[in-house]
Structure formats: structure tokens, C-alpha cells
Short mmCIF file of C-alpha atoms in Angstrom, two decimals:
data_model
loop_
_atom_site.label_atom_id
_atom_site.label_comp_id
_atom_site.label_asym_id
_atom_site.label_seq_id
_atom_site.Cartn_x
_atom_site.Cartn_y
_atom_site.Cartn_z
CA UNK A 1 6.51 -26.95 -24.76
CA UNK A 2 4.95 -30.43 -24.73
CA UNK A 3 6.49 -33.90 -24.23
CA UNK A 4 6.32 -34.82 -27.81
CA UNK A 5 7.79 -31.54 -28.82
CA UNK A 6 10.59 -31.99 -26.07
CA UNK A 7 11.32 -35.68 -27.48
CA UNK A 8 11.74 -34.32 -30.95
CA UNK A 9 14.26 -31.88 -29.89
CA UNK A 10 16.38 -34.43 -27.60
CA UNK A 11 17.98 -37.69 -28.02
CA UNK A 12 19.19 -40.22 -25.47
CA UNK A 13 22.78 -41.12 -24.92
CA UNK A 14 24.99 -43.82 -23.00
CA UNK A 15 25.24 -42.85 -19.39
CA UNK A 16 28.77 -43.36 -18.08
CA UNK A 17 29.00 -43.56 -14.21
CA UNK A 18 32.60 -42.23 -14.28
CA UNK A 19 31.54 -38.84 -15.80
CA UNK A 20 28.53 -38.70 -13.52
CA UNK A 21 31.21 -38.97 -10.77
CA UNK A 22 32.70 -35.82 -11.97
CA UNK A 23 29.48 -34.10 -11.34
CA UNK A 24 29.74 -32.36 -7.66
CA UNK A 25 26.19 -33.66 -6.88
CA UNK A 26 27.46 -36.96 -7.30
CA UNK A 27 31.21 -37.08 -6.69
CA UNK A 28 30.75 -38.87 -3.17
CA UNK A 29 28.40 -41.50 -4.08
CA UNK A 30 29.37 -45.37 -4.41
CA UNK A 31 29.92 -47.25 -7.29
CA UNK A 32 26.80 -49.11 -6.98
CA UNK A 33 24.88 -45.88 -6.33
CA UNK A 34 26.28 -44.52 -9.65
CA UNK A 35 25.27 -47.56 -11.29
CA UNK A 36 21.78 -47.28 -10.17
CA UNK A 37 21.51 -43.52 -11.25
CA UNK A 38 22.69 -44.70 -14.96
CA UNK A 39 20.04 -47.48 -14.58
CA UNK A 40 17.12 -45.42 -13.55
CA UNK A 41 18.14 -41.93 -14.93
CA UNK A 42 19.24 -40.91 -18.51
CA UNK A 43 21.44 -38.68 -20.60
CA UNK A 44 19.82 -36.45 -22.95
CA UNK A 45 21.21 -34.35 -25.61
CA UNK A 46 18.59 -31.14 -26.00
CA UNK A 47 18.63 -28.48 -29.10
CA UNK A 48 18.47 -24.95 -28.64
CA UNK A 49 15.05 -23.69 -27.31
CA UNK A 50 12.87 -24.22 -24.26
CA UNK A 51 13.11 -27.37 -21.94
CA UNK A 52 10.47 -26.71 -19.35
CA UNK A 53 8.12 -23.81 -18.86
CA UNK A 54 7.04 -21.96 -15.49
CA UNK A 55 3.81 -23.31 -13.91
CA UNK A 56 3.83 -26.77 -15.65
CA UNK A 57 3.88 -30.03 -13.66
CA UNK A 58 7.23 -30.62 -12.35
CA UNK A 59 8.31 -34.09 -13.82
CA UNK A 60 12.12 -34.15 -14.13
CA UNK A 61 15.23 -33.05 -12.36
CA UNK A 62 18.08 -32.01 -14.69
CA UNK A 63 21.73 -31.75 -14.23
CA UNK A 64 23.77 -29.89 -16.88
CA UNK A 65 26.70 -32.02 -18.19
CA UNK A 66 27.77 -29.49 -20.55
CA UNK A 67 26.24 -26.68 -22.58
CA UNK A 68 24.69 -23.45 -21.48
CA UNK A 69 21.28 -22.95 -19.66
CA UNK A 70 18.96 -19.79 -19.12
CA UNK A 71 16.54 -19.62 -16.35
CA UNK A 72 13.93 -17.08 -16.46
CA UNK A 73 10.88 -16.29 -14.62
CA UNK A 74 7.44 -14.30 -15.73
CA UNK A 75 7.04 -11.02 -13.72
CA UNK A 76 4.82 -8.12 -14.64
CA UNK A 77 4.10 -9.78 -18.15
CA UNK A 78 7.86 -9.96 -19.23
CA UNK A 79 10.24 -12.73 -18.87
CA UNK A 80 12.99 -11.79 -16.38
CA UNK A 81 16.37 -13.58 -16.82
CA UNK A 82 17.34 -14.84 -13.56
CA UNK A 83 20.56 -17.14 -14.31
CA UNK A 84 22.81 -17.82 -17.41
CA UNK A 85 25.35 -20.41 -16.71
CA UNK A 86 27.71 -23.11 -18.42
CA UNK A 87 28.77 -24.55 -14.84
CA UNK A 88 29.29 -28.18 -15.03
CA UNK A 89 26.68 -29.80 -12.64
CA UNK A 90 24.17 -26.92 -12.39
CA UNK A 91 20.59 -28.36 -11.62
CA UNK A 92 17.06 -27.24 -12.08
CA UNK A 93 13.60 -28.59 -12.35
CA UNK A 94 11.87 -30.89 -9.77
CA UNK A 95 14.57 -30.20 -7.13
CA UNK A 96 11.78 -30.26 -4.39
CA UNK A 97 10.00 -33.49 -5.30
CA UNK A 98 11.44 -35.02 -2.12
CA UNK A 99 8.76 -33.13 -0.45
CA UNK A 100 6.16 -34.89 -2.16
CA UNK A 101 2.50 -33.66 -1.89
CA UNK A 102 3.48 -31.18 0.96
CA UNK A 103 4.30 -28.50 -1.83
CA UNK A 104 2.84 -27.69 -4.92
CA UNK A 105 5.04 -29.92 -7.53
CA UNK A 106 5.20 -27.25 -10.47
CA UNK A 107 8.09 -25.62 -12.37
CA UNK A 108 8.66 -22.23 -10.67
CA UNK A 109 10.59 -20.90 -13.71
CA UNK A 110 11.30 -21.73 -17.30
CA UNK A 111 14.59 -23.48 -18.58
CA UNK A 112 16.00 -22.79 -21.91
CA UNK A 113 19.20 -24.05 -23.66
CA UNK A 114 21.18 -21.33 -25.68
CA UNK A 115 22.98 -24.18 -27.49
CA UNK A 116 23.03 -28.08 -27.86
CA UNK A 117 23.44 -29.22 -24.18
CA UNK A 118 23.55 -32.46 -22.55
CA UNK A 119 21.75 -33.11 -19.24
CA UNK A 120 21.62 -36.15 -16.86
CA UNK A 121 17.83 -36.45 -16.09
CA UNK A 122 15.61 -38.09 -13.41
CA UNK A 123 12.23 -38.61 -13.38
CA UNK A 124 10.78 -36.70 -10.14
CA UNK A 125 9.23 -39.96 -8.71
CA UNK A 126 12.83 -41.58 -8.98
CA UNK A 127 14.62 -38.48 -7.83
CA UNK A 128 12.14 -38.30 -4.81
CA UNK A 129 12.82 -42.11 -3.91
CA UNK A 130 16.61 -41.85 -4.08
CA UNK A 131 16.68 -38.99 -1.66
CA UNK A 132 14.66 -40.79 0.54
CA UNK A 133 16.54 -44.13 0.39
CA UNK A 134 20.10 -42.83 0.29
CA UNK A 135 19.83 -39.61 2.23
CA UNK A 136 16.89 -40.12 4.95
CA UNK A 137 18.54 -37.59 7.54
CA UNK A 138 19.20 -35.14 4.87
CA UNK A 139 15.71 -35.37 3.80
CA UNK A 140 14.39 -34.70 7.38
CA UNK A 141 16.78 -31.80 7.92
CA UNK A 142 15.96 -30.13 4.32
CA UNK A 143 12.16 -30.57 5.41
CA UNK A 144 12.85 -28.95 8.67
CA UNK A 145 14.54 -26.02 7.20
CA UNK A 146 11.99 -25.61 4.37
CA UNK A 147 9.01 -25.76 6.45
CA UNK A 148 10.66 -24.26 9.64
CA UNK A 149 11.58 -21.14 7.56
CA UNK A 150 8.17 -21.02 6.11
CA UNK A 151 6.36 -21.26 9.51
CA UNK A 152 8.87 -18.82 10.98
CA UNK A 153 8.44 -16.28 8.31
CA UNK A 154 4.44 -16.80 8.82
CA UNK A 155 4.61 -16.23 12.29
CA UNK A 156 6.93 -13.19 12.52
CA UNK A 157 5.16 -11.86 9.34
CA UNK A 158 1.74 -12.27 11.25
CA UNK A 159 3.36 -10.50 14.19
CA UNK A 160 4.68 -7.65 12.16
CA UNK A 161 1.17 -7.23 10.56
CA UNK A 162 -0.22 -7.04 14.25
CA UNK A 163 2.28 -4.57 15.18
CA UNK A 164 1.31 -2.59 12.14
CA UNK A 165 -2.34 -2.64 12.57
CA UNK A 166 -1.85 -1.55 16.23
CA UNK A 167 0.06 1.38 14.97
CA UNK A 168 -2.50 2.14 12.45
CA UNK A 169 -5.37 1.71 14.96
CA UNK A 170 -3.68 4.30 17.16
CA UNK A 171 -3.19 6.61 14.57
CA UNK A 172 -6.86 6.09 13.29
CA UNK A 173 -8.20 6.71 17.09
CA UNK A 174 -6.17 9.80 17.05
CA UNK A 175 -7.71 11.07 13.80
CA UNK A 176 -10.98 10.14 15.01
CA UNK A 177 -10.47 11.98 18.15
CA UNK A 178 -10.11 15.24 16.87
CA UNK A 179 -13.12 15.72 14.89
CA UNK A 180 -15.18 13.99 17.57
CA UNK A 181 -13.99 16.44 20.38
CA UNK A 182 -14.65 19.20 17.57
CA UNK A 183 -18.27 18.09 17.36
CA UNK A 184 -18.59 17.76 21.19
CA UNK A 185 -17.42 21.39 21.64
CA UNK A 186 -19.57 22.86 18.87
CA UNK A 187 -22.85 21.06 20.49
CA UNK A 188 -21.83 22.54 23.69
CA UNK A 189 -21.45 26.18 22.36
CA UNK A 190 -24.58 25.63 20.04
CA UNK A 191 -26.59 24.69 23.13
CA UNK A 192 -25.32 28.19 24.92
CA UNK A 193 -26.31 30.06 21.55
CA UNK A 194 -29.79 28.64 21.43
CA UNK A 195 -30.33 29.37 25.15
CA UNK A 196 -29.35 33.03 24.28
CA UNK A 197 -31.66 33.39 21.48
CA UNK A 198 -34.48 32.09 23.49
CA UNK A 199 -33.60 34.83 25.78
CA UNK A 200 -33.74 37.27 23.05
CA UNK A 201 -36.77 35.93 21.80
CA UNK A 202 -38.49 36.54 25.13
CA UNK A 203 -37.39 40.26 25.08
CA UNK A 204 -39.01 40.66 21.76
CA UNK A 205 -42.29 39.05 22.86
CA UNK A 206 -42.44 41.96 25.54
CA UNK A 207 -43.26 44.16 22.77
CA UNK A 208 -40.05 46.08 22.51
CA UNK A 209 -40.01 45.79 18.92
CA UNK A 210 -42.91 47.31 16.53
CA UNK A 211 -44.29 44.82 13.83
CA UNK A 212 -42.66 46.44 10.77
CA UNK A 213 -39.20 46.39 12.85
CA UNK A 214 -39.49 42.83 13.93
CA UNK A 215 -40.34 41.78 10.50
CA UNK A 216 -37.67 43.43 8.95
CA UNK A 217 -35.13 41.82 11.73
CA UNK A 218 -36.61 38.18 11.03
CA UNK A 219 -35.68 39.04 7.18
CA UNK A 220 -32.14 40.09 8.24
CA UNK A 221 -31.82 36.98 10.22
CA UNK A 222 -32.79 34.72 7.27
CA UNK A 223 -30.67 36.70 5.33
CA UNK A 224 -27.65 36.07 7.81
CA UNK A 225 -28.33 32.57 8.15
CA UNK A 226 -28.05 32.16 4.17
CA UNK A 227 -24.93 34.30 4.06
CA UNK A 228 -22.85 32.19 6.37
CA UNK A 229 -22.91 29.01 3.82
CA UNK A 230 -21.58 31.02 1.28
CA UNK A 231 -18.89 33.36 3.23
CA UNK A 232 -15.84 34.16 1.13
CA UNK A 233 -12.57 32.75 2.23
CA UNK A 234 -10.18 35.70 3.64
CA UNK A 235 -6.56 35.54 4.14
CA UNK A 236 -5.63 36.29 7.85
CA UNK A 237 -4.59 39.71 6.93
CA UNK A 238 -8.02 40.34 5.26
CA UNK A 239 -9.81 39.11 8.11
CA UNK A 240 -7.76 41.31 10.58
CA UNK A 241 -8.48 44.42 8.53
CA UNK A 242 -12.42 43.75 8.24
CA UNK A 243 -12.47 43.02 12.12
CA UNK A 244 -10.92 46.34 12.92
CA UNK A 245 -13.59 48.02 10.69
CA UNK A 246 -16.45 46.21 12.05
CA UNK A 247 -15.21 46.63 15.84
CA UNK A 248 -14.88 50.21 15.46
CA UNK A 249 -18.28 50.42 13.99
CA UNK A 250 -19.73 48.56 16.76
CA UNK A 251 -18.10 50.51 19.25
CA UNK A 252 -19.17 53.65 17.91
CA UNK A 253 -22.97 52.51 17.93
CA UNK A 254 -22.98 51.63 21.71
CA UNK A 255 -22.41 47.76 21.17
CA UNK A 256 -20.58 46.44 24.34
CA UNK A 257 -17.82 43.86 23.66
CA UNK A 258 -18.21 44.80 20.01
CA UNK A 259 -14.78 43.67 19.49
CA UNK A 260 -15.68 40.32 20.52
CA UNK A 261 -18.58 40.21 18.06
CA UNK A 262 -16.59 41.44 15.11
CA UNK A 263 -14.88 38.15 14.29
CA UNK A 264 -18.14 36.19 13.76
CA UNK A 265 -19.65 38.90 11.39
CA UNK A 266 -16.34 38.67 9.39
CA UNK A 267 -16.44 34.91 9.35
CA UNK A 268 -19.95 35.00 7.97
CA UNK A 269 -19.05 37.38 5.09
CA UNK A 270 -20.72 40.56 6.60
CA UNK A 271 -19.41 44.28 6.62
CA UNK A 272 -20.15 47.67 7.53
CA UNK A 273 -23.01 48.19 5.04
CA UNK A 274 -24.99 45.24 6.23
CA UNK A 275 -24.64 46.54 9.64
CA UNK A 276 -25.94 49.96 8.75
CA UNK A 277 -28.96 48.15 7.06
CA UNK A 278 -29.54 46.69 10.63
CA UNK A 279 -29.14 50.41 12.09
CA UNK A 280 -31.55 51.68 9.46
CA UNK A 281 -34.15 49.13 10.37
CA UNK A 282 -34.30 49.99 14.19
CA UNK A 283 -33.81 53.70 13.61
CA UNK A 284 -35.27 55.48 16.69
CA UNK A 285 -35.28 52.37 18.96
CA UNK A 286 -33.86 52.61 22.41
CA UNK A 287 -30.07 51.50 22.84
CA UNK A 288 -31.08 48.58 24.49
CA UNK A 289 -33.16 47.25 21.71
CA UNK A 290 -30.66 47.95 19.18
CA UNK A 291 -28.05 46.01 21.12
CA UNK A 292 -30.17 42.99 21.83
CA UNK A 293 -31.03 42.93 18.16
CA UNK A 294 -27.34 42.92 17.12
CA UNK A 295 -26.64 40.11 19.68
CA UNK A 296 -29.54 38.19 18.31
CA UNK A 297 -28.19 38.33 14.96
CA UNK A 298 -24.92 37.52 16.21
CA UNK A 299 -26.45 34.16 18.02
CA UNK A 300 -27.99 33.38 14.31
CA UNK A 301 -24.37 33.82 12.93
CA UNK A 302 -22.75 31.81 15.76
CA UNK A 303 -25.49 28.83 15.46
CA UNK A 304 -24.87 28.56 11.88
CA UNK A 305 -20.97 28.37 12.19
CA UNK A 306 -21.28 25.82 14.91
CA UNK A 307 -23.85 23.61 12.81
CA UNK A 308 -21.25 23.93 10.04
CA UNK A 309 -18.26 22.99 12.36
CA UNK A 310 -20.50 19.90 13.62
CA UNK A 311 -21.42 18.97 9.97
CA UNK A 312 -17.66 19.22 8.98
CA UNK A 313 -16.50 17.12 12.05
CA UNK A 314 -19.01 14.44 11.35
CA UNK A 315 -18.26 14.32 7.69
CA UNK A 316 -14.74 14.06 8.72
CA UNK A 317 -15.45 11.03 10.89
CA UNK A 318 -17.23 9.40 8.07
CA UNK A 319 -14.54 9.98 5.69
CA UNK A 320 -12.07 8.20 8.26
CA UNK A 321 -14.57 5.26 8.59
CA UNK A 322 -14.76 4.94 4.70
CA UNK A 323 -10.95 5.19 4.48
CA UNK A 324 -10.47 2.41 7.03
CA UNK A 325 -13.11 0.13 5.62
CA UNK A 326 -11.38 0.89 1.99
CA UNK A 327 -7.93 0.16 3.74
CA UNK A 328 -9.22 -3.23 5.45
CA UNK A 329 -11.52 -4.22 2.59
CA UNK A 330 -14.33 -5.02 5.07
CA UNK A 331 -17.06 -7.01 3.61
CA UNK A 332 -15.35 -7.21 0.22
CA UNK A 333 -14.25 -10.04 -1.88
CA UNK A 334 -10.59 -10.91 -1.62
CA UNK A 335 -10.08 -10.58 -5.49
CA UNK A 336 -11.51 -7.62 -6.98
CA UNK A 337 -11.03 -5.02 -9.77
CA UNK A 338 -10.30 -1.65 -8.25
CA UNK A 339 -9.14 1.91 -8.80
CA UNK A 340 -5.66 1.71 -7.53
CA UNK A 341 -5.83 5.69 -6.44
CA UNK A 342 -8.56 4.62 -4.11
CA UNK A 343 -6.22 2.10 -2.09
CA UNK A 344 -3.34 4.69 -2.29
CA UNK A 345 -5.56 7.31 -0.78
CA UNK A 346 -6.85 5.07 2.01
CA UNK A 347 -3.51 4.09 3.12
CA UNK A 348 -2.49 8.04 3.21
CA UNK A 349 -5.29 8.35 5.31
CA UNK A 350 -4.77 5.60 7.71
CA UNK A 351 -0.81 6.70 7.93
CA UNK A 352 -1.51 10.57 8.08
CA UNK A 353 -0.49 10.57 11.74
CA UNK A 354 2.63 8.82 11.11
CA UNK A 355 3.36 10.82 8.03
CA UNK A 356 3.21 14.20 10.29
CA UNK A 357 3.04 17.54 9.05
CA UNK A 358 6.80 17.87 8.18
CA UNK A 359 6.29 15.65 5.16
CA UNK A 360 4.85 16.96 2.19
CA UNK A 361 2.81 14.29 0.12
CA UNK A 362 2.75 14.86 -3.63
CA UNK A 363 0.18 12.97 -5.79
CA UNK A 364 0.61 12.69 -9.50
CA UNK A 365 -2.14 10.47 -10.54
CA UNK A 366 -2.78 9.47 -14.09
CA UNK A 367 -6.62 9.41 -13.70
CA UNK A 368 -7.01 7.61 -16.76
CA UNK A 369 -5.29 4.51 -15.47
CA UNK A 370 -7.51 1.60 -15.96
CA UNK A 371 -8.85 -0.25 -12.83
CA UNK A 372 -6.56 -3.19 -11.64
CA UNK A 373 -7.61 -6.85 -10.91
CA UNK A 374 -6.08 -7.50 -7.61
CA UNK A 375 -6.12 -8.77 -3.91
CA UNK A 376 -6.78 -5.35 -2.73
CA UNK A 377 -6.36 -5.80 1.21
CA UNK A 378 -3.00 -7.08 0.51
CA UNK A 379 -1.94 -4.49 -2.02
CA UNK A 380 -2.56 -2.09 0.99
CA UNK A 381 0.03 -3.90 2.95
CA UNK A 382 2.33 -3.38 0.29
CA UNK A 383 1.58 0.48 0.11
CA UNK A 384 1.63 0.73 3.95
CA UNK A 385 5.33 -0.91 4.01
CA UNK A 386 6.73 1.34 1.37
CA UNK A 387 5.17 4.49 2.62
CA UNK A 388 6.12 3.65 6.12
CA UNK A 389 9.70 2.96 5.00
CA UNK A 390 9.91 6.12 3.04
CA UNK A 391 8.59 8.25 6.05
CA UNK A 392 11.06 6.65 8.41
CA UNK A 393 13.99 7.23 5.78
CA UNK A 394 13.22 10.90 5.84
CA UNK A 395 13.10 11.22 9.82
CA UNK A 396 9.83 13.09 9.39
CA UNK A 397 11.07 15.85 7.08
CA UNK A 398 10.90 15.75 3.14
CA UNK A 399 8.78 15.19 0.11
CA UNK A 400 6.67 11.94 -0.33
CA UNK A 401 6.01 11.47 -3.99
CA UNK A 402 3.19 9.03 -5.20
CA UNK A 403 3.02 8.61 -9.00
CA UNK A 404 0.96 6.32 -11.14
CA UNK A 405 1.14 5.61 -14.94
CA UNK A 406 0.08 2.89 -17.71
CA UNK A 407 2.96 1.24 -19.26
CA UNK A 408 3.09 -2.15 -21.22
CA UNK A 409 -0.37 -3.33 -20.27
CA UNK A 410 0.54 -2.93 -16.54
CA UNK A 411 -0.45 -0.36 -13.89
CA UNK A 412 3.00 1.33 -12.50
CA UNK A 413 3.02 2.63 -9.00
CA UNK A 414 6.15 4.83 -7.72
CA UNK A 415 6.60 5.56 -4.14
CA UNK A 416 9.54 8.07 -3.76
CA UNK A 417 11.05 10.03 -0.92
CA UNK A 418 13.96 12.42 -0.31
CA UNK A 419 15.82 10.51 2.31
CA UNK A 420 19.45 9.75 2.16
CA UNK A 421 18.90 6.81 -0.04
CA UNK A 422 19.80 3.12 0.34
CA UNK A 423 23.56 2.17 0.39
CA UNK A 424 24.81 0.50 -2.98
CA UNK A 425 26.23 -2.24 -0.77
CA UNK A 426 22.85 -3.65 0.79
CA UNK A 427 20.55 -2.51 -2.11
CA UNK A 428 20.57 -6.10 -3.30
CA UNK A 429 19.50 -7.37 -0.18
CA UNK A 430 16.68 -5.43 0.85
CA UNK A 431 13.98 -7.82 -0.37
CA UNK A 432 15.41 -10.73 1.66
CA UNK A 433 13.55 -11.81 4.83
CA UNK A 434 14.88 -10.49 8.10
CA UNK A 435 17.26 -8.29 6.42
CA UNK A 436 16.99 -4.75 7.93
CA UNK A 437 18.72 -1.51 7.81
CA UNK A 438 16.85 -0.05 10.92
CA UNK A 439 18.20 -0.34 14.58
CA UNK A 440 17.45 -3.35 16.55
CA UNK A 441 13.93 -3.31 17.92
CA UNK A 442 12.67 -0.96 15.09
CA UNK A 443 12.40 -3.50 12.15
CA UNK A 444 11.93 -7.12 11.53
CA UNK A 445 13.05 -7.02 8.14
CA UNK A 446 9.93 -8.47 6.63
CA UNK A 447 8.29 -5.52 5.38
CA UNK A 448 9.49 -5.61 2.09
CA UNK A 449 10.00 -9.42 1.81
CA UNK A 450 6.07 -9.61 2.50
CA UNK A 451 5.85 -6.77 -0.17
CA UNK A 452 7.99 -8.58 -2.67
CA UNK A 453 5.73 -11.78 -2.11
CA UNK A 454 2.37 -10.20 -2.55
CA UNK A 455 3.49 -8.07 -5.87
CA UNK A 456 5.59 -10.77 -7.53
CA UNK A 457 4.17 -14.21 -6.44
CA UNK A 458 0.69 -13.27 -5.82
CA UNK A 459 0.01 -10.70 -8.49
CA UNK A 460 2.66 -11.91 -11.12
CA UNK A 461 4.00 -8.29 -10.91
CA UNK A 462 7.40 -6.81 -10.25
CA UNK A 463 8.85 -4.38 -7.58
CA UNK A 464 12.15 -2.65 -8.13
CA UNK A 465 14.12 0.18 -6.40
CA UNK A 466 16.34 2.71 -7.53
CA UNK A 467 18.10 4.85 -5.03
CA UNK A 468 20.57 7.70 -4.63
CA UNK A 469 20.95 10.25 -2.07
CA UNK A 470 18.20 12.73 -1.98
CA UNK A 471 16.04 10.31 -4.31
CA UNK A 472 14.84 6.86 -3.50
CA UNK A 473 11.84 5.19 -5.71
CA UNK A 474 10.28 1.84 -5.36
CA UNK A 475 8.32 1.04 -8.65
CA UNK A 476 5.52 -1.58 -8.53
CA UNK A 477 4.21 -3.02 -11.74
CA UNK A 478 0.80 -4.73 -11.58
CA UNK A 479 -0.80 -6.59 -14.66
CA UNK A 480 -3.93 -5.11 -15.81
CA UNK A 481 -5.57 -8.33 -16.94
CA UNK A 482 -5.44 -11.29 -14.57
CA UNK A 483 -8.19 -13.72 -13.16
CA UNK A 484 -8.36 -15.29 -9.61
CA UNK A 485 -7.25 -18.51 -11.38
CA UNK A 486 -4.27 -16.85 -12.59
CA UNK A 487 -3.09 -16.07 -9.36
CA UNK A 488 -0.92 -18.46 -7.62
CA UNK A 489 0.26 -19.05 -3.91
CA UNK A 490 3.37 -18.00 -2.46
CA UNK A 491 5.93 -20.52 -3.89
CA UNK A 492 9.56 -21.35 -3.42
CA UNK A 493 12.08 -19.16 -5.25
CA UNK A 494 13.24 -20.69 -8.44
CA UNK A 495 16.61 -22.45 -8.27
CA UNK A 496 19.32 -23.23 -10.27
CA UNK A 497 21.86 -25.15 -8.31
CA UNK A 498 25.79 -24.71 -8.44
CA UNK A 499 28.75 -25.62 -6.50
CA UNK A 500 28.05 -24.89 -2.92
#
């Protein structure tokens, strides 16, 4: 509502110093100070409707004389009612004007009246001058509290992020070490198998195979290499049964250590019929030549299996690096339009070691969910805090459920756990800075505070929790249509003052 519309709905009235003294804010002022307030301030009667809107320049400080006010804040595209009061002396508006240009001087909430109401009104500049002139020590104390808390929150928050980064780095290093070690082992094994194949090749070069048998054996080798790539998945029971059958066949045909070769042939998808074809190809050949051919084919199979293992390991390493880049948003603009599922998945990868094997992760994604305009790296901090808290609550055993859906032009993300739940008496405090239910030294109490400020203040969204024993769900709403210009820096919480 603009100033002209406000003037049409309000009327000025006589200011009585004696009436001002009945307001708790002014009850200790001198007669001279009350006269000053009446001279430089004003009494306004305002008809029902909007008094000021969130985000507009904060030009006035309002004190309720009589009537009823409602304070609201935009969250997730919806006006959320914060306070509804008739308390004589409640105040709102440019209450931080005394801080000057050190903070953003805009209304951080919207104020409406539900019935004709009277206010004592001071222009923000006058209110700031009054505070500095009458209460200089109080102003210094308030500035110290305001900026001291903000700086303390920033420092502790930075430390918490560094601790989280250290934990994530340790987890990522562990996850990278496994496939890297597997690739090293596979490379070493591959070198041995290639050396064995060279030895068998020298044996063939000595002329122990006729041309026709050698050609057939090479074709079988090519067939073996191709078969490895399309080997069927077998259950442990099926694999064991096939290994028994192949082991017996190799032993019956005089193959030394046939039981050690059988698992490789089974893993590659071969059976007794295929080995019979090898035997028919080399029918009549000396036993030594037949054994050499079987082992040469085994080297081929082992080589292909080891190369598959190396490929799987390096692919895993590449996937982890890509997940780390997605999580950190390396080389990407701060504000992006992203698939929220990519952010969730990258966070799960980064936290996979902390989640552990005892927690079942269930993902119920609505893949048709539109992309979300957001500060992606900061949202990953939110997912990290919520998932980390969920895993901690479950003590490493339970079900972690991550669900997405589309609701009221918002992307909705739910992160649930099967832990013991959050006690009702502390549920309203969990988003407070420095409040934690974890033992001393295990939490700073800033994870959910940071998450709240990122979601609500940075993205104009909302975050809520529903909890009962065995089921706790944090729900995040993110608007689907935002631009960087619409995103605001973290601002003070909206305030309606009442009696201390």
C-alpha cells in the first residue's frame, strides 16, 4: 500500500502526553520527553487493512494504542501469520532505525489491523535521533548485542561448516580409496595374467598346435572375451552349483587345480558344453597341450574380468568426483536453476560413509518435478544438516526416506527417519541458534538455524518438522519461480514488541 492510500485510511488525532505514559515503552520518560514525543510524533487512527508491507522501506515506528494488529511474513509463496495481538503498547515497524545504514532498513514483515486501531507513530529518522540522544548507552549496548550475536553466529557457523567439510572430506577420501585400491590390485593381477599368456603363446609358437587347432583355439579365445561382457548374474547358490559341475569336468579331463579355474569360467558365463567344444577342438592332442590351452583360455577370461574391474573402479572414482563437484558446485554460478534430485543424490554420495550399511535409504522422487531456481551449494548444506541429524537420531540403524513432490507452485522435499522422535517440549526450539539436543561436544546447535535461514531468508521458502516416536519428517518448501534479484540477504527476524 502506498503513502497516499495509507493517508486515505488514517486520520491524525491529538497526542496526549499523559496517555503516552500509560504505554510501557514510555512510562519512565520525563514530562519534557513526553512533550517532545507528542510534538515530533503523532497519533494516527487507521482503518482495517494493511499498514505496511514486507520489503518496503521502513519509514515509521508504530506503537499500538488500542485495536488489534496482525503480523505476517511471506514464506513459500504464502502469508504466514506470526503474531495477532491487542496488547496495549505492542510495537512494530522501523524498530532498528537506530542502527542506521549498518543494516538494511526495510520492513521485514507485513502489519495489518483487523479493526479501527490507534497508533503512536514516529518517523524512522526521528526515532533514531531520539534513541541516540536519550539512550546513548543503551544504543551502544543494543548495537553490541546485535552485531556481536551476528558475528558470533557467523564465526561459529563458519567453524561448523569447516568441521562438516572435514568430515565429508574424510568420507570422500575413504570412498575414493576403495575403488582406487581395487584398481591397483586389478592392475597387478592383470600384469601377471598377461605374463602367463605370453608364456603360453611361446608354447604355441614351438609348434605344439597344428594350424587348424590353433585357428579354432583363437576363435574360442575371441568368443570367451566377448562372453565375459554379457555373463548372466547368478545367485551364490547357482554359482556354487555350476562351479561344482565345471570343477568335476576339469578334474576328469586331467586339468591340475581345476577347482581353482572353475570359478572364473562360471563368472564368465561358461558351462560344460563350452568346455566340451574346447576338448573336441583339441581331440587327440597331448595332455600337456590340452592343459596349456585350457589355462590360456582361463588367462583370457581373467584378463577380461580384471579389465572390467579396473573399468568399474575408475568409473566409481569418476562418479565420486562428479558428485563432489555437484555437491560443492565447483565452477558454477551461485544462483542456478537445477534438478533438485541431483543435489539430493550428490549429498547422499558425500554422506554415504556416515550413513553406513545399517541405514536403508529410500528415495521416492517425483521425477516430473520442475527444476528449482536456487543457491545450489547452500541448499546442499541444508540437505547435509537434515540427513546428518536423521542418521544421528537413528544411531546408524533404521530407514532414511527422501521424498519430493510438487505442491502450490513449490518444490517440496521431505527427509524422514525412523528414530525416537523429537520431544514435544523442545520441538518449538530446534531452529533456535545454539540450541541442540546432542550431548556436549557433539553439536553446536547451528545446523538447523543455518538451514532455516538458507531456506526461509535466502530462498523465501519454509521448513517445518513433524515428529512422533519412530517417525520424524522435516519438510522444505522451495518456490519454483524466483530470480536472483528477488533473493534477500539474511535479515533480522520480524518483531512485534510486547511487555518485557
